[in-house]
Coordinates of C-alpha atoms and ligand atoms in Angstrom, one line a residue:
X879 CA -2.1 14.2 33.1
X880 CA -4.4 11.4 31.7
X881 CA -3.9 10.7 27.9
X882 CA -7.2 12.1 26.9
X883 CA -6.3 15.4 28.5
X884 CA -3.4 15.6 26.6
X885 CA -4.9 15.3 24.0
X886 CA -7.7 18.0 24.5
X887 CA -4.7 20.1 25.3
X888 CA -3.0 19.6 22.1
X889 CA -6.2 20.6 19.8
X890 CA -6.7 23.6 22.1
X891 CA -6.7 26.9 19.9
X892 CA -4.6 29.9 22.0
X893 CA -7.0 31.7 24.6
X894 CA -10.1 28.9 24.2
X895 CA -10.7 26.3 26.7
X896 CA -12.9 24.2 24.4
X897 CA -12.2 22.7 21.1
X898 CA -14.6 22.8 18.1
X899 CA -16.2 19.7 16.8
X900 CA -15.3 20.9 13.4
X901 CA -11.6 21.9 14.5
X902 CA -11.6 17.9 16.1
X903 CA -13.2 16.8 12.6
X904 CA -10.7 18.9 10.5
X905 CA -7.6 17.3 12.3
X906 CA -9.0 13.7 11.7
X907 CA -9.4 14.6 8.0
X908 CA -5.8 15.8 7.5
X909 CA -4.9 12.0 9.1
X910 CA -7.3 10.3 6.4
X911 CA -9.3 9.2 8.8
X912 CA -13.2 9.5 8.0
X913 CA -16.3 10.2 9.6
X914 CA -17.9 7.3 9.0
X915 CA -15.0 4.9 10.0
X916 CA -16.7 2.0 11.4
X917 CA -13.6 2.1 14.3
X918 CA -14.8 5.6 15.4
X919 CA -19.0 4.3 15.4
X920 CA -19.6 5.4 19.2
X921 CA -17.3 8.3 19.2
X922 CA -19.4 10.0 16.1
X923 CA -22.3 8.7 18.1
X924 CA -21.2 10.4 21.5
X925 CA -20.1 13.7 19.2
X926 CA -23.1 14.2 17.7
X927 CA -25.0 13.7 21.2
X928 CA -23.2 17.1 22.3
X929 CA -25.4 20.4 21.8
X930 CA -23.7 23.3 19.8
X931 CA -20.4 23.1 18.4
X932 CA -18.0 23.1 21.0
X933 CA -16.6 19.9 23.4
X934 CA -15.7 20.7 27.1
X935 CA -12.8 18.8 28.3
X936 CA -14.8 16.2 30.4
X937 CA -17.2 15.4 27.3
X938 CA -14.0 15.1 24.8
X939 CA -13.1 12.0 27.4
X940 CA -16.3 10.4 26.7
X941 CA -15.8 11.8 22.8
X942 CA -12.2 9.3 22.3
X943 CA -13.0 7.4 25.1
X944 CA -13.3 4.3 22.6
X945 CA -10.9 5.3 20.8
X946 CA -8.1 6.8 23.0
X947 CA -5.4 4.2 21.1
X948 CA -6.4 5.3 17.6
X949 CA -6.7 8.8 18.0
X950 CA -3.5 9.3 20.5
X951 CA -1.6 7.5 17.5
X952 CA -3.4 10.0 14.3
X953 CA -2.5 12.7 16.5
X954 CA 0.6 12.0 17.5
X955 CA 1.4 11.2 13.8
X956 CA 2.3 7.8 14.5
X957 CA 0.2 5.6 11.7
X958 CA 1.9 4.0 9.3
X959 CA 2.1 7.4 6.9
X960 CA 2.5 10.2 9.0
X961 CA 2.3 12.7 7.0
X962 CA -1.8 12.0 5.3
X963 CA -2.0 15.6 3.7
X964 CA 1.6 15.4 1.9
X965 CA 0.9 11.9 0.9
X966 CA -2.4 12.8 -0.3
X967 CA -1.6 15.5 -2.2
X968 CA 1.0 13.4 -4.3
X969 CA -1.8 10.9 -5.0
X970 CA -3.6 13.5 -6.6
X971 CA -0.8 14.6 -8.8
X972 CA -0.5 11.1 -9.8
X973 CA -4.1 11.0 -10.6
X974 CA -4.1 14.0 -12.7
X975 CA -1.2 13.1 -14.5
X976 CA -2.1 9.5 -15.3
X977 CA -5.7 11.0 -16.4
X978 CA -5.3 12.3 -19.4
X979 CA -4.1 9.3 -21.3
X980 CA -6.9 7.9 -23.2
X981 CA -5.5 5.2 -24.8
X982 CA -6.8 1.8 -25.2
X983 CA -10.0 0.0 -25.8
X984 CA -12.6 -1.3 -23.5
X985 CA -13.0 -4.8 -23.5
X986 CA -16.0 -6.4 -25.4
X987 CA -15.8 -9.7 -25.2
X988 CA -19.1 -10.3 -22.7
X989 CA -21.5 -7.3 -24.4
X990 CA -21.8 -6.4 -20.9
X991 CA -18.8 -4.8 -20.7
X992 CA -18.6 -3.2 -23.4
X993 CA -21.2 -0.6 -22.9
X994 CA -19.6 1.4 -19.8
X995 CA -18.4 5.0 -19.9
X996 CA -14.3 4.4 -20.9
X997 CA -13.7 7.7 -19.4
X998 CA -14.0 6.9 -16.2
X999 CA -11.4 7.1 -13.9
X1000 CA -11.1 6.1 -9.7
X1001 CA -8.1 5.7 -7.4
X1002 CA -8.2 4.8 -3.4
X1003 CA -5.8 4.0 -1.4
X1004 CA -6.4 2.8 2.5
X1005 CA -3.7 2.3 4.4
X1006 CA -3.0 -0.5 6.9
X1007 CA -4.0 2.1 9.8
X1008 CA -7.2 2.9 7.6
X1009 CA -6.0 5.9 6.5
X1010 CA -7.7 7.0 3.1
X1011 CA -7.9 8.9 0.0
X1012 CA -10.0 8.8 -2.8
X1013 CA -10.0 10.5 -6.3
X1014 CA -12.1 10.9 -9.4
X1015 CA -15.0 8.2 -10.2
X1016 CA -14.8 6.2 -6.8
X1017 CA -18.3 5.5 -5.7
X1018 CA -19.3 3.9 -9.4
X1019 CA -20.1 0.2 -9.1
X1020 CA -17.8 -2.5 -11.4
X1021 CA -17.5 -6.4 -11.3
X1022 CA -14.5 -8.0 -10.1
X1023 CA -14.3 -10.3 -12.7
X1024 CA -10.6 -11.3 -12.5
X1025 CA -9.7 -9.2 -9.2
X1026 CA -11.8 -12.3 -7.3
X1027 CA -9.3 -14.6 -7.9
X1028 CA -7.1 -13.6 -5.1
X1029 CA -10.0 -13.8 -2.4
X1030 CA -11.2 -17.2 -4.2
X1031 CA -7.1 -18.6 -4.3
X1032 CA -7.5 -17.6 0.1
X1033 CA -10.5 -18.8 0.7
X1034 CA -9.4 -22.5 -0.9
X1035 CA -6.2 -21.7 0.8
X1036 CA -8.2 -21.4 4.1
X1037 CA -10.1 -24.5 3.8
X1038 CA -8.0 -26.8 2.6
X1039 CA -4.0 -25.7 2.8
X1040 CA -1.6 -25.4 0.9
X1041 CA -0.8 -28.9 0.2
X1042 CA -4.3 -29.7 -1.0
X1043 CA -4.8 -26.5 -3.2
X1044 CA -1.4 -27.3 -5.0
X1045 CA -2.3 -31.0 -5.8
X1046 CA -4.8 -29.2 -8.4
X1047 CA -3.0 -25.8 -9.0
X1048 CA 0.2 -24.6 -9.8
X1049 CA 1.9 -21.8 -9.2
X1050 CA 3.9 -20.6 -12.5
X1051 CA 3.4 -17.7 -14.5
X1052 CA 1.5 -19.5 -17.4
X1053 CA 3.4 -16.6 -19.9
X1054 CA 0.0 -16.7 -21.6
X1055 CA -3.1 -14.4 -21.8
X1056 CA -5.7 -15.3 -18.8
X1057 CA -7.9 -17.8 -20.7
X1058 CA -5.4 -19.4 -22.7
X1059 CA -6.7 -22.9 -23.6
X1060 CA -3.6 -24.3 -21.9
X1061 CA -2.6 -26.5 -18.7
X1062 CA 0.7 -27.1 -17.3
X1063 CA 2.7 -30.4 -17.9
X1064 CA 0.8 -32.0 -14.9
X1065 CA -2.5 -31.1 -16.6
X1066 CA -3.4 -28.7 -13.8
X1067 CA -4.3 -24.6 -14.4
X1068 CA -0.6 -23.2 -14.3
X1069 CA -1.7 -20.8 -11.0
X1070 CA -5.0 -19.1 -9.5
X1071 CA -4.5 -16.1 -11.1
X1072 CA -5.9 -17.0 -14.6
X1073 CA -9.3 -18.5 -15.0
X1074 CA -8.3 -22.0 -15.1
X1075 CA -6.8 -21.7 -11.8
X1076 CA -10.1 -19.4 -10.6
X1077 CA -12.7 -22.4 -11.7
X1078 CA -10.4 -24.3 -9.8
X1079 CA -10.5 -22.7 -6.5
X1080 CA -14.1 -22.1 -6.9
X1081 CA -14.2 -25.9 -6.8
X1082 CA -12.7 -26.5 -3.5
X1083 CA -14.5 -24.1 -1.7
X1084 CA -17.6 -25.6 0.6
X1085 CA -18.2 -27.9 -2.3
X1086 CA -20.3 -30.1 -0.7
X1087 CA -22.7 -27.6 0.0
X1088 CA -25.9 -26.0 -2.1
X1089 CA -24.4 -23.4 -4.3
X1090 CA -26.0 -20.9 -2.6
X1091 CA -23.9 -21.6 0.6
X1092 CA -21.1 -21.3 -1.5
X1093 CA -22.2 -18.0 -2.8
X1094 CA -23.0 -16.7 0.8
X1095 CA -19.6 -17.7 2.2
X1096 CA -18.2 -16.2 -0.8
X1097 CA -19.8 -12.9 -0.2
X1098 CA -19.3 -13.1 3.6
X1099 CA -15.7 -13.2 3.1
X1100 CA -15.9 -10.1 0.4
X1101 CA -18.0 -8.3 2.5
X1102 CA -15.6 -8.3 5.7
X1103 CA -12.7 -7.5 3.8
X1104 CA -14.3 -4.9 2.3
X1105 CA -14.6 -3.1 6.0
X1106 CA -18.5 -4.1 6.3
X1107 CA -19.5 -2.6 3.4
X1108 CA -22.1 -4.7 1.3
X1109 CA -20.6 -5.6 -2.4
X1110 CA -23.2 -6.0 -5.1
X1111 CA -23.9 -8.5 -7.4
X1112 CA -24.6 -8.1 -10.8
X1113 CA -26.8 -10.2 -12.3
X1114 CA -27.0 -8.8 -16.1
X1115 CA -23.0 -9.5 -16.0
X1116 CA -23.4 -12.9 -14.7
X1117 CA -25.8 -14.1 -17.4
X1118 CA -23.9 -12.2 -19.9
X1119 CA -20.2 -14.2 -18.4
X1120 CA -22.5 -17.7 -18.6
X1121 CA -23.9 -17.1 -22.3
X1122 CA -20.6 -15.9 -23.7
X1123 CA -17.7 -18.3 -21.9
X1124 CA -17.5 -21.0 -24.1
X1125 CA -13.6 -20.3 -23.5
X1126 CA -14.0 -21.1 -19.6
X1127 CA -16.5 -24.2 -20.5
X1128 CA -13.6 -25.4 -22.8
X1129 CA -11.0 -24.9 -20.0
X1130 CA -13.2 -26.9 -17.6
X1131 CA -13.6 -29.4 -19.7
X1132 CA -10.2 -29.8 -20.5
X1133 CA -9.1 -29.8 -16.8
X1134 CA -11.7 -32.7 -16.4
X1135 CA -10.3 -34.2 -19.6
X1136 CA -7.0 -34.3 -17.3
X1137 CA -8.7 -35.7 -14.2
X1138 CA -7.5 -32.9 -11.9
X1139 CA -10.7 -31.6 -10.7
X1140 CA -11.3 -32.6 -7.1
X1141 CA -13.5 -35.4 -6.6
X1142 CA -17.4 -35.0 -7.3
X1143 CA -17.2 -31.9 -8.7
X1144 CA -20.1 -30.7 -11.3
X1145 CA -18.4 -28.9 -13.8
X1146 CA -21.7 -26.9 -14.6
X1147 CA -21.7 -25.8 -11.3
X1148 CA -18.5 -25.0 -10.4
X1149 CA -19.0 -22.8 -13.9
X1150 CA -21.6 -20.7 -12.7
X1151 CA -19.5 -20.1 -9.6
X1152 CA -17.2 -19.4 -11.2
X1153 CA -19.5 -16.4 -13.4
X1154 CA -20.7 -15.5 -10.2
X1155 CA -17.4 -14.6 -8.3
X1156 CA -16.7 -12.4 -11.4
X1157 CA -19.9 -10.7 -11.2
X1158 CA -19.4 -9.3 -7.7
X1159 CA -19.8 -5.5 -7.5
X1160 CA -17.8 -3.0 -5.7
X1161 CA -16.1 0.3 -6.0
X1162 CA -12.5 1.4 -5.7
X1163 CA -13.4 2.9 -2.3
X1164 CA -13.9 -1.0 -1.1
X1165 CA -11.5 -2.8 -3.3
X1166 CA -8.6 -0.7 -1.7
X1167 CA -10.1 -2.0 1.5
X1168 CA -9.9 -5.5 0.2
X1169 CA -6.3 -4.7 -0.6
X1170 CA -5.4 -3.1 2.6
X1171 CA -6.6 -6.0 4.1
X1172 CA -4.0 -8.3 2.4
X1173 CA -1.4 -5.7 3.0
X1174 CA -2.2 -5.6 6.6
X1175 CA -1.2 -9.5 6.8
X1176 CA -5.6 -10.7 6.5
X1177 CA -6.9 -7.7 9.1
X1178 CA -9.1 -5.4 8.0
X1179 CA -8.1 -2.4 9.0
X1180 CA -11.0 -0.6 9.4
X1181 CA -12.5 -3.3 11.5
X1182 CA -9.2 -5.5 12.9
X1183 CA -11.0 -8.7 11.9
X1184 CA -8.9 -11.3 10.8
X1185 CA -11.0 -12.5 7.4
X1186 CA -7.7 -14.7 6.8
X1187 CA -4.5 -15.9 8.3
X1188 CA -1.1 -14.2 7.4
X1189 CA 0.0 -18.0 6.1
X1190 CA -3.0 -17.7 3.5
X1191 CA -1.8 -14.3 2.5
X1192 CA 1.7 -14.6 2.3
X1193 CA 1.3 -17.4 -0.6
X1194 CA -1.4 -15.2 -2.3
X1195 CA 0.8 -12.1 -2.6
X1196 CA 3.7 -14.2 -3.6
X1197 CA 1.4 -15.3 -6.7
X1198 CA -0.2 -11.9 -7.1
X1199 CA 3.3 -10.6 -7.5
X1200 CA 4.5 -13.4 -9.9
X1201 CA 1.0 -13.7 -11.7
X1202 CA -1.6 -10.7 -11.2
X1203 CA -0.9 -9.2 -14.2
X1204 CA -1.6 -11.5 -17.4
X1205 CA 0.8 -11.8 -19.7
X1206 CA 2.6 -8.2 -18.7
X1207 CA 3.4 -9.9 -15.0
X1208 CA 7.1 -9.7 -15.5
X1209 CA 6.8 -6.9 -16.6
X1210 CA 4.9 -5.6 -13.5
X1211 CA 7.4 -7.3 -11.0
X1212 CA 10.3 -5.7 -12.5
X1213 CA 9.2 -2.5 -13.2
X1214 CA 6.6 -1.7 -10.2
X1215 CA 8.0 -4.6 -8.1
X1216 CA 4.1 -5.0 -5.7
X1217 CA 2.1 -7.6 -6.1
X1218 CA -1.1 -6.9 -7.6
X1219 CA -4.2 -8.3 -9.7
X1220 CA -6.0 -6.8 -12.6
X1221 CA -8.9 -7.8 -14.4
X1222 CA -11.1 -7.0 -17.7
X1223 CA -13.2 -4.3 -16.2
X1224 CA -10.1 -2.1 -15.5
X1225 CA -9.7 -2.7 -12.2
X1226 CA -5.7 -3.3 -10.8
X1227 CA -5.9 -3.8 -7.2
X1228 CA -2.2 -3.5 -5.4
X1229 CA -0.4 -4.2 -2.5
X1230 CA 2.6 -2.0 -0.6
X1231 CA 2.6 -4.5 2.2
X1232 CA 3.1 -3.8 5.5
X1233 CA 1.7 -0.3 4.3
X1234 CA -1.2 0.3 2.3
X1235 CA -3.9 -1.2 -0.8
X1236 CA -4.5 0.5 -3.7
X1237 CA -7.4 0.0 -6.2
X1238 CA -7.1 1.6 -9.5
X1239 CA -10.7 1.6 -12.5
X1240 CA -10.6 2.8 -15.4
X1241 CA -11.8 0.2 -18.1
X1242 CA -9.9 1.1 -21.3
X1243 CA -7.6 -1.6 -21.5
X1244 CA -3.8 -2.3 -23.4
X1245 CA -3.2 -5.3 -25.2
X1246 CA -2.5 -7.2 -22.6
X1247 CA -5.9 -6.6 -20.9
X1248 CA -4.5 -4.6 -18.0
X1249 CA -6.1 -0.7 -17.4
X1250 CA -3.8 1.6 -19.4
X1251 CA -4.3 4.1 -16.9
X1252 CA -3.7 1.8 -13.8
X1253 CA -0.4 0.9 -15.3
X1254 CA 0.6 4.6 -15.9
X1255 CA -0.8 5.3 -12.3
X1256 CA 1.4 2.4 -10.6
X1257 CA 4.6 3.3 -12.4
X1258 CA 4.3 6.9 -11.2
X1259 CA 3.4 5.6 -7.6
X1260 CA 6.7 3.7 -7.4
X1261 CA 8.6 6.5 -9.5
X1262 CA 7.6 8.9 -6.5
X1263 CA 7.4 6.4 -3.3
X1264 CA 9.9 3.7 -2.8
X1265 CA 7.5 1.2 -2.8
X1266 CA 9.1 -1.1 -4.9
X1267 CA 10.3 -4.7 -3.6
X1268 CA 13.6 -4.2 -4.0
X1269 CA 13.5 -0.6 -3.5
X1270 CA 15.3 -1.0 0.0
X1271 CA 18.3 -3.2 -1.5
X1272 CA 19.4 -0.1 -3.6
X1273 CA 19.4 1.9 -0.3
X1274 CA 18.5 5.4 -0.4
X1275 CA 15.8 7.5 -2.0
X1276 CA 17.1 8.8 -5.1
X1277 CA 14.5 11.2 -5.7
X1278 CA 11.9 9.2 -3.9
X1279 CA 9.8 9.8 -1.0
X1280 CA 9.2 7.2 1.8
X1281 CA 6.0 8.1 3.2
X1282 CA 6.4 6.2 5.9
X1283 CA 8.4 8.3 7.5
X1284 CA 8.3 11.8 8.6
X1285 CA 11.2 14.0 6.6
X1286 CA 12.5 15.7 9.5
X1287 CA 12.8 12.4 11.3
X1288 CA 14.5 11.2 8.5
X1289 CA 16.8 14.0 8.1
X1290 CA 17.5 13.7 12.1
X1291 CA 18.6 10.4 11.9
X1292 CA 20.5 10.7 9.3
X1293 CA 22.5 13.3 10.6
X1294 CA 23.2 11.5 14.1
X1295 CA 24.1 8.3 12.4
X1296 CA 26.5 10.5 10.3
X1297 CA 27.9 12.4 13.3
X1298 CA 28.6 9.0 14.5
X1299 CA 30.3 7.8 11.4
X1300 CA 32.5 10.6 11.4
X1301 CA 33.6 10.7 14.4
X1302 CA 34.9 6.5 13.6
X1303 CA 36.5 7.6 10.6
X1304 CA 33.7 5.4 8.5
X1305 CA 34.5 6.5 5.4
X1306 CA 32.3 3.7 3.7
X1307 CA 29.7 3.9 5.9
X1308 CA 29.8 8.2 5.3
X1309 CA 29.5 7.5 1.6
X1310 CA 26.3 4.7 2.3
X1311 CA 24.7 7.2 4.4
X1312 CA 25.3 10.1 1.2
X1313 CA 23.1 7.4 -1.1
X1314 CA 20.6 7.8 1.5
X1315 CA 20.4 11.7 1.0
X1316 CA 21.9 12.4 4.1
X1317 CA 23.0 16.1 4.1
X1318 CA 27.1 16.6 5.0
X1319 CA 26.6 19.9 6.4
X1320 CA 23.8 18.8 8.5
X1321 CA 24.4 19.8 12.1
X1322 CA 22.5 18.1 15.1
X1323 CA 20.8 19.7 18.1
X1324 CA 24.1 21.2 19.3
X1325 CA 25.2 22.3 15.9
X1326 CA 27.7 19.9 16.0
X1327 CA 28.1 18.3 12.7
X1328 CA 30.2 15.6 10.8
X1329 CA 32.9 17.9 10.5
X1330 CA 33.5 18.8 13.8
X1331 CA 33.0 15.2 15.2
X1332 CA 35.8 14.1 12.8
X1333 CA 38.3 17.2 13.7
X1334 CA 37.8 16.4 17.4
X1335 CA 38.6 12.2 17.1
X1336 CA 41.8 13.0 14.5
X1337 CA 40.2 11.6 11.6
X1338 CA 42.2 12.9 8.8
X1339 CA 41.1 11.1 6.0
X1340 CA 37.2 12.0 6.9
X1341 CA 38.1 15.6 7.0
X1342 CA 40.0 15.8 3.7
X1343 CA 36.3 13.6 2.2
X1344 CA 34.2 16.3 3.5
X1345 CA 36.3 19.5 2.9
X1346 CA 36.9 18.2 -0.9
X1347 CA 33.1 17.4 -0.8
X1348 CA 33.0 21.3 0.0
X1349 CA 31.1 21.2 3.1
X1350 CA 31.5 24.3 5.1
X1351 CA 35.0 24.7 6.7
X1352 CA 33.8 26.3 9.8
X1353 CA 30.0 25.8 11.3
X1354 CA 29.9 26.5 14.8
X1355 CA 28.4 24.4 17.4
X1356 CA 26.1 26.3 19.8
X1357 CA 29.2 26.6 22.0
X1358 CA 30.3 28.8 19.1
X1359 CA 33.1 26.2 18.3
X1360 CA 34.2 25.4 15.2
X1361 CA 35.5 22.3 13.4
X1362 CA 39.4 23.8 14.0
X1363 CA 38.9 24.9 17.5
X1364 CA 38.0 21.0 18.2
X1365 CA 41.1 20.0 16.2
X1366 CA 43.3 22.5 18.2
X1367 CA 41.8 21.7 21.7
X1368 CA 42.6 17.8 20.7
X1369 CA 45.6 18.7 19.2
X1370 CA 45.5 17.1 15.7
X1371 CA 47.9 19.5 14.0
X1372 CA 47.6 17.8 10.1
X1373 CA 43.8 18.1 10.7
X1374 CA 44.4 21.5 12.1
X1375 CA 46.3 22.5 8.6
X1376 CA 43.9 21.1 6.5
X1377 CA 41.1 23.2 7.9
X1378 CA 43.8 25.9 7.7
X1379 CA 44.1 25.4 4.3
X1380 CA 40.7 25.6 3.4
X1381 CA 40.7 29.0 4.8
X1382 CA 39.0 28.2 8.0
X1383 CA 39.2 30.1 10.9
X1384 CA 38.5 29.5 14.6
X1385 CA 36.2 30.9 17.0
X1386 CA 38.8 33.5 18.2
X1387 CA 40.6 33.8 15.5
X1388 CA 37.2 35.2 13.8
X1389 CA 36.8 37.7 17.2
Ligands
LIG1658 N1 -15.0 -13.0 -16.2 C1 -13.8 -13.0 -16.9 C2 -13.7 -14.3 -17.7 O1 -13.7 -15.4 -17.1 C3 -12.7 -12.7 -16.1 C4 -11.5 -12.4 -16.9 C5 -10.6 -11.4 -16.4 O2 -11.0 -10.5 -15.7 O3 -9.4 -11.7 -16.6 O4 -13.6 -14.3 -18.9

């Protein structure tokens, strides 16, 4: 049977030989996928040429036709979080709880920003698959301000390398706030994660050309990592940045004081850039595509573009996790362990990657200048997903949920490998597969479980573990064997005792 067919058989109701549009729509949903994914253009076209509400086999061909990969992969809940509803729902636990905490103070240090609404709270998440979720205040516009740094640092990255970049940036923490009036002992911005190192990138990108090249190409890239959709611009913001940053003049200056500009460069200019970059709008719903896009390696996901090369944003995460956060970066590394950028409207924009962007807005701000809410919302997301860095060196889950995996999978896994473990007399490896949550009593598709295994192959030492762990002393396989039958059949006569001694009977003992 062809792919699509199975497929049309698997959303079949009982007793119906067609499947509803809106059934087809509400499975999508529960994936994250959306109706107006740019990936799923010709099948919403082909959809919505079909008269009434049903699809007959043959049309539902045409319907994923385009799409047979994608859609064989949601349904089969193969993308990168299988489980979209669970996952969903958690996110909106986290939002709630992170919501109500009103502290901080918007920033006012361009009058521009001081005069939005501080209540105001979004969260969107898309995931490298372009699964996504959105909740609260998503569709309001904001400027980037400091969140452009990262696509400015790739960009330069992109046109020049590495090697270039670095003769004119560093990449250290600077340990100071992000306009500091401060240069590393070479002179040059400490990284491009502060606005030294920002005006600096600006300055390498196409800056031989008219500025408003440079602006297009700017935009282009924002635009395509955004999945298509047009950012803004605000103009009020940028003559509001260019009449109050006498700070970023001064740094400018300084840097040319230093001589580490690149050659030619008008320092006027490369200011205004500079107040432009910042000025670009978006909303959370296409900043987490921005970050998704980073997290997927430079691939938009909801278009598989390549906007830039996995080199370019290896190095940007790396400085994203060491410096995206202000003065509170250390802080962020060791506590939420992603790399991430925020920035003075309240925006923190994070990457899980290999997995999934996030973008968090909600302006009031802690002293550091990072969102108070953001923060709260990143600490719960790693206190209820092992998303952390390091999270896979402790092993395990302790509490935590890897959404990347499906739990029963998990839990089937788990209990092979332990069945196998047992039945080696592992006792180390036992005890590493207990930090992983693995359940001792947990019995495989013949019921046999880690008890039996290690009755049958003599492993005394693994029995006495899992009877003192108070396992059950006599599950029975679907053969209606239990752990002392096997130990009996093999003869393993101390085994045989212990299970004895726990009070275990056999099979016919029990008849
Ligand atoms: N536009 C801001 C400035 O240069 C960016 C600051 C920020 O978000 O950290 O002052």
């Amino acid at each position: 049977m062809s792919r699509e067919r199975l497929l049309f058989e698997s959303l079949l109701q009982p007793g119906e030989d067609t499947v509803a549009k809106s059934g087809f729509r509400r499975v999508l949903d529960a994936m994250g996928i959306r109706a107006d994914d740019p990936r799923l253009a010709e099948s919403q076209r082909v959809l919505s040429a079909i008269d009434g509400d049903r699809i007959a086999p043959d049309e539902f061909v045409d319907v994923i036709g385009p799409n047979a990969l994608l859609l064989d992969r949601a349904l089969k809940k193969q993308l990168v979080i299988p489980d979209f509803e669970e996952f969903s729902r958690d996110v909106r636990r986290i939002f709630e709880a992170t919501r109500g905490n009103a502290a901080g103070v918007v920033a006012d240090y361009i009058p521009q920003l001081g005069r939005v609404d501080p209540d105001q709270f979004g969260v969107s998440i898309c995931t490298i698959d372009g699964q996504r979720v959105a909740v609260g205040d998503t569709d309001r516009p904001f400027c980037v301000h400091s969140a452009c740094k990262p696509v400015s640092y790739c960009l330069a990255l992109e046109e020049h390398g590495e090697e270039v970049v670095h003769r004119h940036i560093g990449c250290e923490p600077s340990g100071q706030s992000f306009n500091e009036l401060t240069l590393n002992r070479e002179g040059r911005p400490h990284n491009p994660m502060i606005n030294a190192g920002a005006i600096m990138s600006g300055a390498l990108i196409r800056s031989r050309k008219p500025m408003a090249d440079r602006f297009d190409h700017v935009m282009d890239a924002w635009r395509r990592a955004c999945g298509g959709e047009r950012p803004g611009f605000s103009n009020t913001m940028y003559l509001s940045e260019r009449q109050t940053g006498d700070r970023n003049f001064a740094l400018a200056y300084y840097m040319r004081e230093n001589g580490v500009f690149p050659e030619g460069v008008d320092l006027v200019e490369t200011l205004e850039f500079y107040f432009q970059c910042c000025s670009i709008e978006v909303t959370t719903e296409a900043m987490a595509v921005v970050a998704a896009t980073l997290a997927n390696g430079g691939v938009c996901p909801l278009t598989g573009e390549r906007i830039f090369g996995a080199g370019t944003v290896q190095k940007c995460l790396s400085l994203m996790d060491s410096c995206g956060l202000y003065d509170f970066s250390g802080e962020w590394a060791f506590r939420i362990g992603l790399p991430a950028k925020s920035s003075v409207s309240g925006v923190i924009m994070t990457v899980v990657p290999n997995v999934l962007g996030v973008c968090t807005w909600s302006p009031r701000l802690d002293e550091h200048g990072n969102s108070v809410r953001g923060i709260d919302f990143g600490r719960e997301l790693v206190r209820t997903f092992n998303f952390h860095n390091y999270d896979s060196i402790v092993g395990g889950l302790h509490g935590k949920k890897d959404p990347r995996v499906l739990r029963e999978d998990v839990q089937r896994s788990l209990v092979v490998d332990l069945c196998w473990a047992a039945s080696e007399g592992d006792l180390a490896g036992i005890q590493r597969l207990v930090l992983q949550d693995a359940q001792l009593d947990g019995a495989d598709y013949d019921g046999r479980t880690a008890l039996h295994l290690a009755a049958a192959e003599g492993r005394d030492e693994i029995v006495a573990y899992l009877l003192e762990q108070g396992v059950d002393p006599a599950p029975v396989d679907r053969w209606g064997g239990t752990p002392l039958d096997d130990a009996r059949r093999r003869q393993h006569t101390r085994i045989a005792a212990l299970l004895q001694a726990a009070g275990t009977r056999t099979a016919s003992d029990a008849a």
